[in-house]
Amino acid sequence: MNVRIVIDAMGTDLRPVPDVAGAMDAIRNLPQQPRIILVGNETVIKDELAKHRPTSTEWQRISIVDAPHEIAMSDKPAAVVKQKEESSIHVGIKLVKDRDADAFITAGNTGATLAISLVSSSAVGRIKGVKRPALAAIPRLWGHTITVLDVGANTDTRLEWLIEFGLMGNIYSRDVLKVNQPRVGLLSNGEEEGKGNQLVKDAFEPFKQLPLNFIGNIEPSDLITGKVDVIVCDGYVGNILIKTFESSVKKTLTSLRDELTSDTRAKIGGMLARPALRRLRNNIDPNKFGGAPLLGLNGLVFIGHGSADRVGIASMVAQAQNAINANLIERLEEGLASYNGKQQHESP
């Protein structure tokens, strides 16, 4: 199956250079050979594509949809819902809504993407029964892939939303990432039952009753220990967690590179250690994590960092392919409908 994936060519901070380069890398390197739809300023996209010299065969898998308006990172989500309706985000999401594409990926404005997905004329809306979509980060560390949600879609979170996050994160981990019986944990400031803020304390007993492999409270350090597969938290805490982790990784890699090029002796040592360092970078580089899916939408939407490079964009395409192949929307619908039906049946 040739999946159709829309890439927002106006998304990254250095648009459209990484966006178009990542699209070409996906076309040339991904085994499933996706069809790519680039949305944005048509003239700018064509000029950038020309630098990559697509073959006639590659051109058959590329299409461009003009979107002359541009949404900046500084634009307020509420303002762009009914404005800039010819922006790359509006146009890209509408392609998914109209079933002219299977997924949309962007490294643009997160709040605007969520708002347009939910309440604009282009909106895909929510899966039936979902109260609040969640943004799920998917870091991969030393061969262990984790689903962390919410990481920013909902700053303040209610208990019933947190339960939905746990159910959706479990389905994503199981069906897309192919983790057998994902271990689900609540992010807290201690492993013991009774630790955490009031939301975490209130969630502990309900999570024990969910059809999940719930392992209890986990700490931030468990992001890298391999103890847990799905980390559930509110969007405020999750956003801080993932940003702190990613910035720490980037700083460590940059500092290591600087030290290994600081003098002749260090350069010699760096040359000898290069294969090991390359493996280390591949295991922890945030650019290889792909994007964050907005789980709970009635359409596949992935959001990456504005600083994403071509590797990050291509990784998002691969991530979207996996979600399409897993029939993620259908799996989420089934899982949430089953849970909600059971809750209604057990209600007095």
GROMACS .gro file of C-alpha atoms in nm:
model
  348
    1MET     CA    1   0.000   0.000   0.000
    2ASN     CA    2   0.140   0.340  -0.101
    3VAL     CA    3   0.044   0.564   0.187
    4ARG     CA    4  -0.017   0.934   0.126
    5ILE     CA    5   0.152   1.162   0.375
    6VAL     CA    6   0.121   1.541   0.379
    7ILE     CA    7   0.427   1.737   0.489
    8ASP     CA    8   0.396   2.098   0.597
    9ALA     CA    9   0.681   2.250   0.396
   10MET     CA   10   0.647   2.575   0.593
   11GLY     CA   11   0.681   2.415   0.936
   12THR     CA   12   1.042   2.420   1.058
   13ASP     CA   13   1.239   2.721   1.175
   14LEU     CA   14   1.452   2.693   0.859
   15ARG     CA   15   1.161   2.620   0.627
   16PRO     CA   16   1.144   2.489   0.363
   17VAL     CA   17   1.499   2.347   0.359
   18PRO     CA   18   1.473   2.066   0.621
   19ASP     CA   19   1.108   1.998   0.534
   20VAL     CA   20   1.178   1.934   0.164
   21ALA     CA   21   1.507   1.752   0.233
   22GLY     CA   22   1.330   1.522   0.480
   23ALA     CA   23   1.057   1.454   0.225
   24MET     CA   24   1.317   1.353  -0.034
   25ASP     CA   25   1.499   1.133   0.219
   26ALA     CA   26   1.170   0.957   0.295
   27ILE     CA   27   1.097   0.901  -0.073
   28ARG     CA   28   1.445   0.767  -0.140
   29ASN     CA   29   1.511   0.565   0.174
   30LEU     CA   30   1.189   0.433   0.328
   31PRO     CA   31   1.112   0.080   0.206
   32GLN     CA   32   0.737   0.133   0.178
   33GLN     CA   33   0.783   0.418  -0.074
   34PRO     CA   34   0.529   0.672   0.052
   35ARG     CA   35   0.359   0.927  -0.169
   36ILE     CA   36   0.443   1.274  -0.038
   37ILE     CA   37   0.219   1.580  -0.064
   38LEU     CA   38   0.407   1.902   0.012
   39VAL     CA   39   0.188   2.194   0.120
   40GLY     CA   40   0.302   2.555   0.131
   41ASN     CA   41   0.417   2.827  -0.104
   42GLU     CA   42   0.427   2.642  -0.437
   43THR     CA   43   0.702   2.852  -0.594
   44VAL     CA   44   0.930   2.820  -0.291
   45ILE     CA   45   0.873   2.444  -0.270
   46LYS     CA   46   0.948   2.390  -0.639
   47ASP     CA   47   1.270   2.590  -0.612
   48GLU     CA   48   1.382   2.387  -0.312
   49LEU     CA   49   1.287   2.055  -0.472
   50ALA     CA   50   1.494   2.140  -0.779
   51LYS     CA   51   1.807   2.140  -0.562
   52HIS     CA   52   1.749   1.767  -0.493
   53ARG     CA   53   1.709   1.678  -0.861
   54PRO     CA   54   1.424   1.429  -0.828
   55THR     CA   55   1.416   1.158  -1.094
   56SER     CA   56   1.110   1.111  -1.313
   57THR     CA   57   1.012   0.814  -1.094
   58GLU     CA   58   1.047   1.022  -0.777
   59TRP     CA   59   0.838   1.302  -0.927
   60GLN     CA   60   0.556   1.050  -0.964
   61ARG     CA   61   0.549   1.018  -0.586
   62ILE     CA   62   0.559   1.392  -0.514
   63SER     CA   63   0.277   1.641  -0.541
   64ILE     CA   64   0.252   2.004  -0.432
   65VAL     CA   65  -0.056   2.179  -0.298
   66ASP     CA   66  -0.026   2.556  -0.284
   67ALA     CA   67  -0.092   2.721   0.053
   68PRO     CA   68   0.004   3.089   0.028
   69HIS     CA   69  -0.072   3.186   0.390
   70GLU     CA   70   0.182   3.119   0.663
   71ILE     CA   71   0.126   3.059   1.035
   72ALA     CA   72   0.411   3.183   1.254
   73MET     CA   73   0.516   3.035   1.586
   74SER     CA   74   0.401   3.359   1.750
   75ASP     CA   75   0.045   3.335   1.612
   76LYS     CA   76  -0.223   3.267   1.874
   77PRO     CA   77  -0.419   2.943   1.818
   78ALA     CA   78  -0.758   3.110   1.867
   79ALA     CA   79  -0.673   3.373   1.606
   80VAL     CA   80  -0.571   3.134   1.328
   81VAL     CA   81  -0.875   2.906   1.351
   82LYS     CA   82  -1.076   3.142   1.128
   83GLN     CA   83  -0.783   3.329   0.979
   84LYS     CA   84  -0.512   3.227   0.734
   85GLU     CA   85  -0.738   2.950   0.606
   86GLU     CA   86  -0.504   2.899   0.311
   87SER     CA   87  -0.212   2.821   0.542
   88SER     CA   88  -0.015   2.498   0.508
   89ILE     CA   89  -0.161   2.370   0.838
   90HIS     CA   90  -0.523   2.438   0.738
   91VAL     CA   91  -0.475   2.291   0.391
   92GLY     CA   92  -0.279   1.987   0.512
   93ILE     CA   93  -0.531   1.892   0.780
   94LYS     CA   94  -0.819   1.936   0.538
   95LEU     CA   95  -0.654   1.688   0.301
   96VAL     CA   96  -0.669   1.432   0.582
   97LYS     CA   97  -1.026   1.529   0.670
   98ASP     CA   98  -1.135   1.481   0.308
   99ARG     CA   99  -0.953   1.144   0.288
  100ASP     CA  100  -0.720   1.278   0.019
  101ALA     CA  101  -0.428   1.191   0.246
  102ASP     CA  102  -0.362   0.941   0.524
  103ALA     CA  103  -0.161   1.158   0.765
  104PHE     CA  104  -0.035   1.513   0.818
  105ILE     CA  105   0.301   1.605   0.970
  106THR     CA  106   0.425   1.949   1.068
  107ALA     CA  107   0.708   2.109   1.263
  108GLY     CA  108   0.503   2.425   1.295
  109ASN     CA  109   0.293   2.591   1.565
  110THR     CA  110   0.168   2.319   1.804
  111GLY     CA  111  -0.122   2.517   1.951
  112ALA     CA  112  -0.242   2.627   1.608
  113THR     CA  113  -0.222   2.270   1.476
  114LEU     CA  114  -0.432   2.141   1.767
  115ALA     CA  115  -0.689   2.420   1.735
  116ILE     CA  116  -0.722   2.382   1.358
  117SER     CA  117  -0.754   2.004   1.396
  118LEU     CA  118  -1.038   2.044   1.645
  119VAL     CA  119  -1.253   2.347   1.570
  120SER     CA  120  -1.174   2.503   1.231
  121SER     CA  121  -1.354   2.446   0.902
  122SER     CA  122  -1.067   2.208   0.818
  123ALA     CA  123  -1.099   2.012   1.144
  124VAL     CA  124  -1.078   1.633   1.157
  125GLY     CA  125  -1.243   1.648   1.500
  126ARG     CA  126  -1.215   1.396   1.781
  127ILE     CA  127  -1.270   1.024   1.790
  128LYS     CA  128  -1.614   0.952   1.936
  129GLY     CA  129  -1.593   0.938   2.313
  130VAL     CA  130  -1.261   1.123   2.342
  131LYS     CA  131  -1.284   1.424   2.571
  132ARG     CA  132  -0.935   1.566   2.513
  133PRO     CA  133  -0.667   1.468   2.260
  134ALA     CA  134  -0.317   1.420   2.400
  135LEU     CA  135   0.022   1.498   2.249
  136ALA     CA  136   0.242   1.190   2.284
  137ALA     CA  137   0.622   1.206   2.265
  138ILE     CA  138   0.791   0.885   2.145
  139PRO     CA  139   1.158   0.887   2.249
  140ARG     CA  140   1.369   0.583   2.159
  141LEU     CA  141   1.662   0.516   2.391
  142TRP     CA  142   1.909   0.232   2.356
  143GLY     CA  143   1.655   0.025   2.166
  144HIS     CA  144   1.372   0.095   2.411
  145THR     CA  145   1.083   0.304   2.277
  146ILE     CA  146   0.861   0.488   2.525
  147THR     CA  147   0.528   0.667   2.484
  148VAL     CA  148   0.496   0.977   2.703
  149LEU     CA  149   0.164   1.161   2.719
  150ASP     CA  150   0.046   1.427   2.753
  151VAL     CA  151   0.345   1.648   2.666
  152GLY     CA  152   0.171   1.976   2.599
  153ALA     CA  153  -0.180   1.962   2.456
  154ASN     CA  154  -0.345   2.005   2.799
  155THR     CA  155  -0.170   2.214   3.063
  156ASP     CA  156  -0.440   2.146   3.323
  157THR     CA  157  -0.579   1.793   3.322
  158ARG     CA  158  -0.879   1.623   3.480
  159LEU     CA  159  -0.884   1.269   3.611
  160GLU     CA  160  -1.108   1.139   3.332
  161TRP     CA  161  -0.872   1.284   3.072
  162LEU     CA  162  -0.572   1.120   3.238
  163ILE     CA  163  -0.751   0.785   3.216
  164GLU     CA  164  -0.806   0.842   2.844
  165PHE     CA  165  -0.436   0.924   2.803
  166GLY     CA  166  -0.343   0.594   2.964
  167LEU     CA  167  -0.576   0.396   2.740
  168MET     CA  168  -0.461   0.572   2.421
  169GLY     CA  169  -0.094   0.548   2.514
  170ASN     CA  170  -0.133   0.176   2.576
  171ILE     CA  171  -0.297   0.125   2.235
  172TYR     CA  172  -0.027   0.326   2.056
  173SER     CA  173   0.253   0.137   2.228
  174ARG     CA  174   0.091  -0.202   2.164
  175ASP     CA  175  -0.036  -0.160   1.808
  176VAL     CA  176   0.206   0.090   1.650
  177LEU     CA  177   0.527   0.030   1.843
  178LYS     CA  178   0.454  -0.343   1.878
  179VAL     CA  179   0.530  -0.359   2.251
  180ASN     CA  180   0.387  -0.674   2.406
  181GLN     CA  181   0.177  -0.588   2.714
  182PRO     CA  182   0.308  -0.233   2.760
  183ARG     CA  183   0.397  -0.140   3.116
  184VAL     CA  184   0.204   0.175   3.206
  185GLY     CA  185   0.311   0.409   3.485
  186LEU     CA  186   0.194   0.737   3.639
  187LEU     CA  187   0.467   1.000   3.654
  188SER     CA  188   0.521   1.109   4.013
  189ASN     CA  189   0.787   1.231   4.255
  190GLY     CA  190   0.821   0.887   4.409
  191GLU     CA  191   0.734   0.524   4.339
  192GLU     CA  192   0.532   0.469   4.654
  193GLU     CA  193   0.153   0.474   4.643
  194GLY     CA  194   0.036   0.802   4.791
  195LYS     CA  195   0.314   1.009   4.637
  196GLY     CA  196   0.244   1.284   4.383
  197ASN     CA  197   0.011   1.580   4.349
  198GLN     CA  198  -0.362   1.543   4.404
  199LEU     CA  199  -0.427   1.440   4.044
  200VAL     CA  200  -0.176   1.155   4.062
  201LYS     CA  201  -0.309   1.043   4.401
  202ASP     CA  202  -0.666   1.045   4.270
  203ALA     CA  203  -0.564   0.852   3.957
  204PHE     CA  204  -0.380   0.566   4.126
  205GLU     CA  205  -0.679   0.350   4.223
  206PRO     CA  206  -0.873   0.407   3.897
  207PHE     CA  207  -0.562   0.311   3.698
  208LYS     CA  208  -0.540  -0.016   3.891
  209GLN     CA  209  -0.889  -0.099   3.761
  210LEU     CA  210  -0.810  -0.026   3.395
  211PRO     CA  211  -0.743  -0.306   3.143
  212LEU     CA  212  -0.374  -0.213   3.143
  213ASN     CA  213  -0.046  -0.358   3.267
  214PHE     CA  214  -0.029  -0.083   3.530
  215ILE     CA  215   0.296  -0.085   3.729
  216GLY     CA  216   0.216   0.208   3.959
  217ASN     CA  217   0.401   0.533   4.006
  218ILE     CA  218   0.729   0.591   3.825
  219GLU     CA  219   0.990   0.865   3.855
  220PRO     CA  220   1.141   1.090   3.584
  221SER     CA  221   1.459   0.881   3.583
  222ASP     CA  222   1.254   0.586   3.454
  223LEU     CA  223   1.239   0.761   3.117
  224ILE     CA  224   1.583   0.609   3.054
  225THR     CA  225   1.588   0.296   3.273
  226GLY     CA  226   1.370   0.074   3.053
  227LYS     CA  227   1.132   0.009   3.343
  228VAL     CA  228   0.822   0.149   3.173
  229ASP     CA  229   0.673   0.162   2.821
  230VAL     CA  230   0.400   0.424   2.868
  231ILE     CA  231   0.436   0.727   3.096
  232VAL     CA  232   0.112   0.911   3.179
  233CYS     CA  233   0.109   1.268   3.309
  234ASP     CA  234  -0.057   1.605   3.261
  235GLY     CA  235   0.059   1.824   2.975
  236TYR     CA  236   0.240   2.076   3.194
  237VAL     CA  237   0.460   1.820   3.367
  238GLY     CA  238   0.507   1.614   3.051
  239ASN     CA  239   0.618   1.913   2.847
  240ILE     CA  240   0.880   2.006   3.106
  241LEU     CA  241   0.998   1.645   3.132
  242ILE     CA  242   1.049   1.590   2.761
  243LYS     CA  243   1.201   1.933   2.693
  244THR     CA  244   1.445   1.896   2.983
  245PHE     CA  245   1.546   1.553   2.862
  246GLU     CA  246   1.591   1.654   2.499
  247SER     CA  247   1.785   1.971   2.579
  248SER     CA  248   2.012   1.772   2.813
  249VAL     CA  249   2.084   1.520   2.540
  250LYS     CA  250   2.161   1.792   2.285
  251LYS     CA  251   2.389   1.976   2.529
  252THR     CA  252   2.572   1.654   2.616
  253LEU     CA  253   2.629   1.568   2.250
  254THR     CA  254   2.747   1.921   2.170
  255SER     CA  255   2.982   1.934   2.470
  256LEU     CA  256   3.123   1.592   2.384
  257ARG     CA  257   3.192   1.703   2.027
  258ASP     CA  258   3.360   2.023   2.147
  259GLU     CA  259   3.581   1.836   2.391
  260LEU     CA  260   3.688   1.583   2.129
  261THR     CA  261   3.797   1.860   1.893
  262SER     CA  262   3.962   2.085   2.152
  263ASP     CA  263   4.325   1.985   2.087
  264THR     CA  264   4.537   1.738   1.891
  265ARG     CA  265   4.533   1.467   2.155
  266ALA     CA  266   4.156   1.491   2.191
  267LYS     CA  267   4.112   1.476   1.813
  268ILE     CA  268   4.316   1.155   1.794
  269GLY     CA  269   4.107   1.002   2.073
  270GLY     CA  270   3.792   1.120   1.902
  271MET     CA  271   3.891   0.950   1.577
  272LEU     CA  272   3.947   0.621   1.759
  273ALA     CA  273   3.616   0.650   1.945
  274ARG     CA  274   3.417   0.767   1.643
  275PRO     CA  275   3.229   0.438   1.576
  276ALA     CA  276   3.119   0.410   1.939
  277LEU     CA  277   3.022   0.777   1.952
  278ARG     CA  278   2.820   0.742   1.633
  279ARG     CA  279   2.629   0.450   1.787
  280LEU     CA  280   2.569   0.655   2.101
  281ARG     CA  281   2.435   0.947   1.900
  282ASN     CA  282   2.204   0.721   1.701
  283ASN     CA  283   2.063   0.582   2.026
  284ILE     CA  284   1.986   0.913   2.196
  285ASP     CA  285   1.960   1.181   1.924
  286PRO     CA  286   1.618   1.351   1.963
  287ASN     CA  287   1.602   1.413   1.587
  288LYS     CA  288   1.562   1.039   1.537
  289PHE     CA  289   1.257   1.022   1.763
  290GLY     CA  290   1.023   1.153   1.494
  291GLY     CA  291   0.725   1.360   1.594
  292ALA     CA  292   0.455   1.355   1.856
  293PRO     CA  293   0.118   1.213   1.746
  294LEU     CA  294  -0.196   1.395   1.857
  295LEU     CA  295  -0.385   1.094   1.991
  296GLY     CA  296  -0.763   1.118   2.005
  297LEU     CA  297  -0.810   1.307   1.679
  298ASN     CA  298  -1.019   1.146   1.406
  299GLY     CA  299  -0.723   1.169   1.170
  300LEU     CA  300  -0.349   1.116   1.196
  301VAL     CA  301  -0.163   1.436   1.284
  302PHE     CA  302   0.203   1.446   1.396
  303ILE     CA  303   0.390   1.747   1.536
  304GLY     CA  304   0.768   1.785   1.544
  305HIS     CA  305   1.007   2.046   1.679
  306GLY     CA  306   1.056   2.369   1.489
  307SER     CA  307   1.429   2.291   1.509
  308ALA     CA  308   1.383   1.956   1.333
  309ASP     CA  309   1.636   1.873   1.062
  310ARG     CA  310   1.588   1.651   0.758
  311VAL     CA  311   1.640   1.340   0.974
  312GLY     CA  312   1.359   1.450   1.206
  313ILE     CA  313   1.120   1.511   0.917
  314ALA     CA  314   1.197   1.174   0.755
  315SER     CA  315   1.155   1.005   1.095
  316MET     CA  316   0.809   1.161   1.126
  317VAL     CA  317   0.715   1.019   0.786
  318ALA     CA  318   0.825   0.673   0.900
  319GLN     CA  319   0.630   0.714   1.224
  320ALA     CA  320   0.319   0.814   1.032
  321GLN     CA  321   0.359   0.511   0.805
  322ASN     CA  322   0.365   0.281   1.108
  323ALA     CA  323   0.048   0.439   1.247
  324ILE     CA  324  -0.129   0.404   0.912
  325ASN     CA  325  -0.025   0.040   0.876
  326ALA     CA  326  -0.148  -0.033   1.229
  327ASN     CA  327  -0.492   0.120   1.154
  328LEU     CA  328  -0.435   0.337   1.460
  329ILE     CA  329  -0.758   0.539   1.437
  330GLU     CA  330  -0.965   0.219   1.424
  331ARG     CA  331  -0.770   0.066   1.714
  332LEU     CA  332  -0.825   0.377   1.926
  333GLU     CA  333  -1.196   0.383   1.840
  334GLU     CA  334  -1.237   0.018   1.936
  335GLY     CA  335  -1.038   0.046   2.258
  336LEU     CA  336  -1.210   0.357   2.385
  337ALA     CA  337  -1.557   0.236   2.282
  338SER     CA  338  -1.497  -0.088   2.471
  339TYR     CA  339  -1.391   0.099   2.785
  340ASN     CA  340  -1.674   0.355   2.768
  341GLY     CA  341  -1.929   0.080   2.704
  342LYS     CA  342  -1.808  -0.113   3.006
  343GLN     CA  343  -1.825   0.200   3.223
  344GLN     CA  344  -2.185   0.267   3.117
  345HIS     CA  345  -2.280  -0.094   3.182
  346GLU     CA  346  -2.131  -0.087   3.534
  347SER     CA  347  -2.284   0.250   3.625
  348PRO     CA  348  -2.582   0.218   3.864
   0.00000   0.00000   0.00000
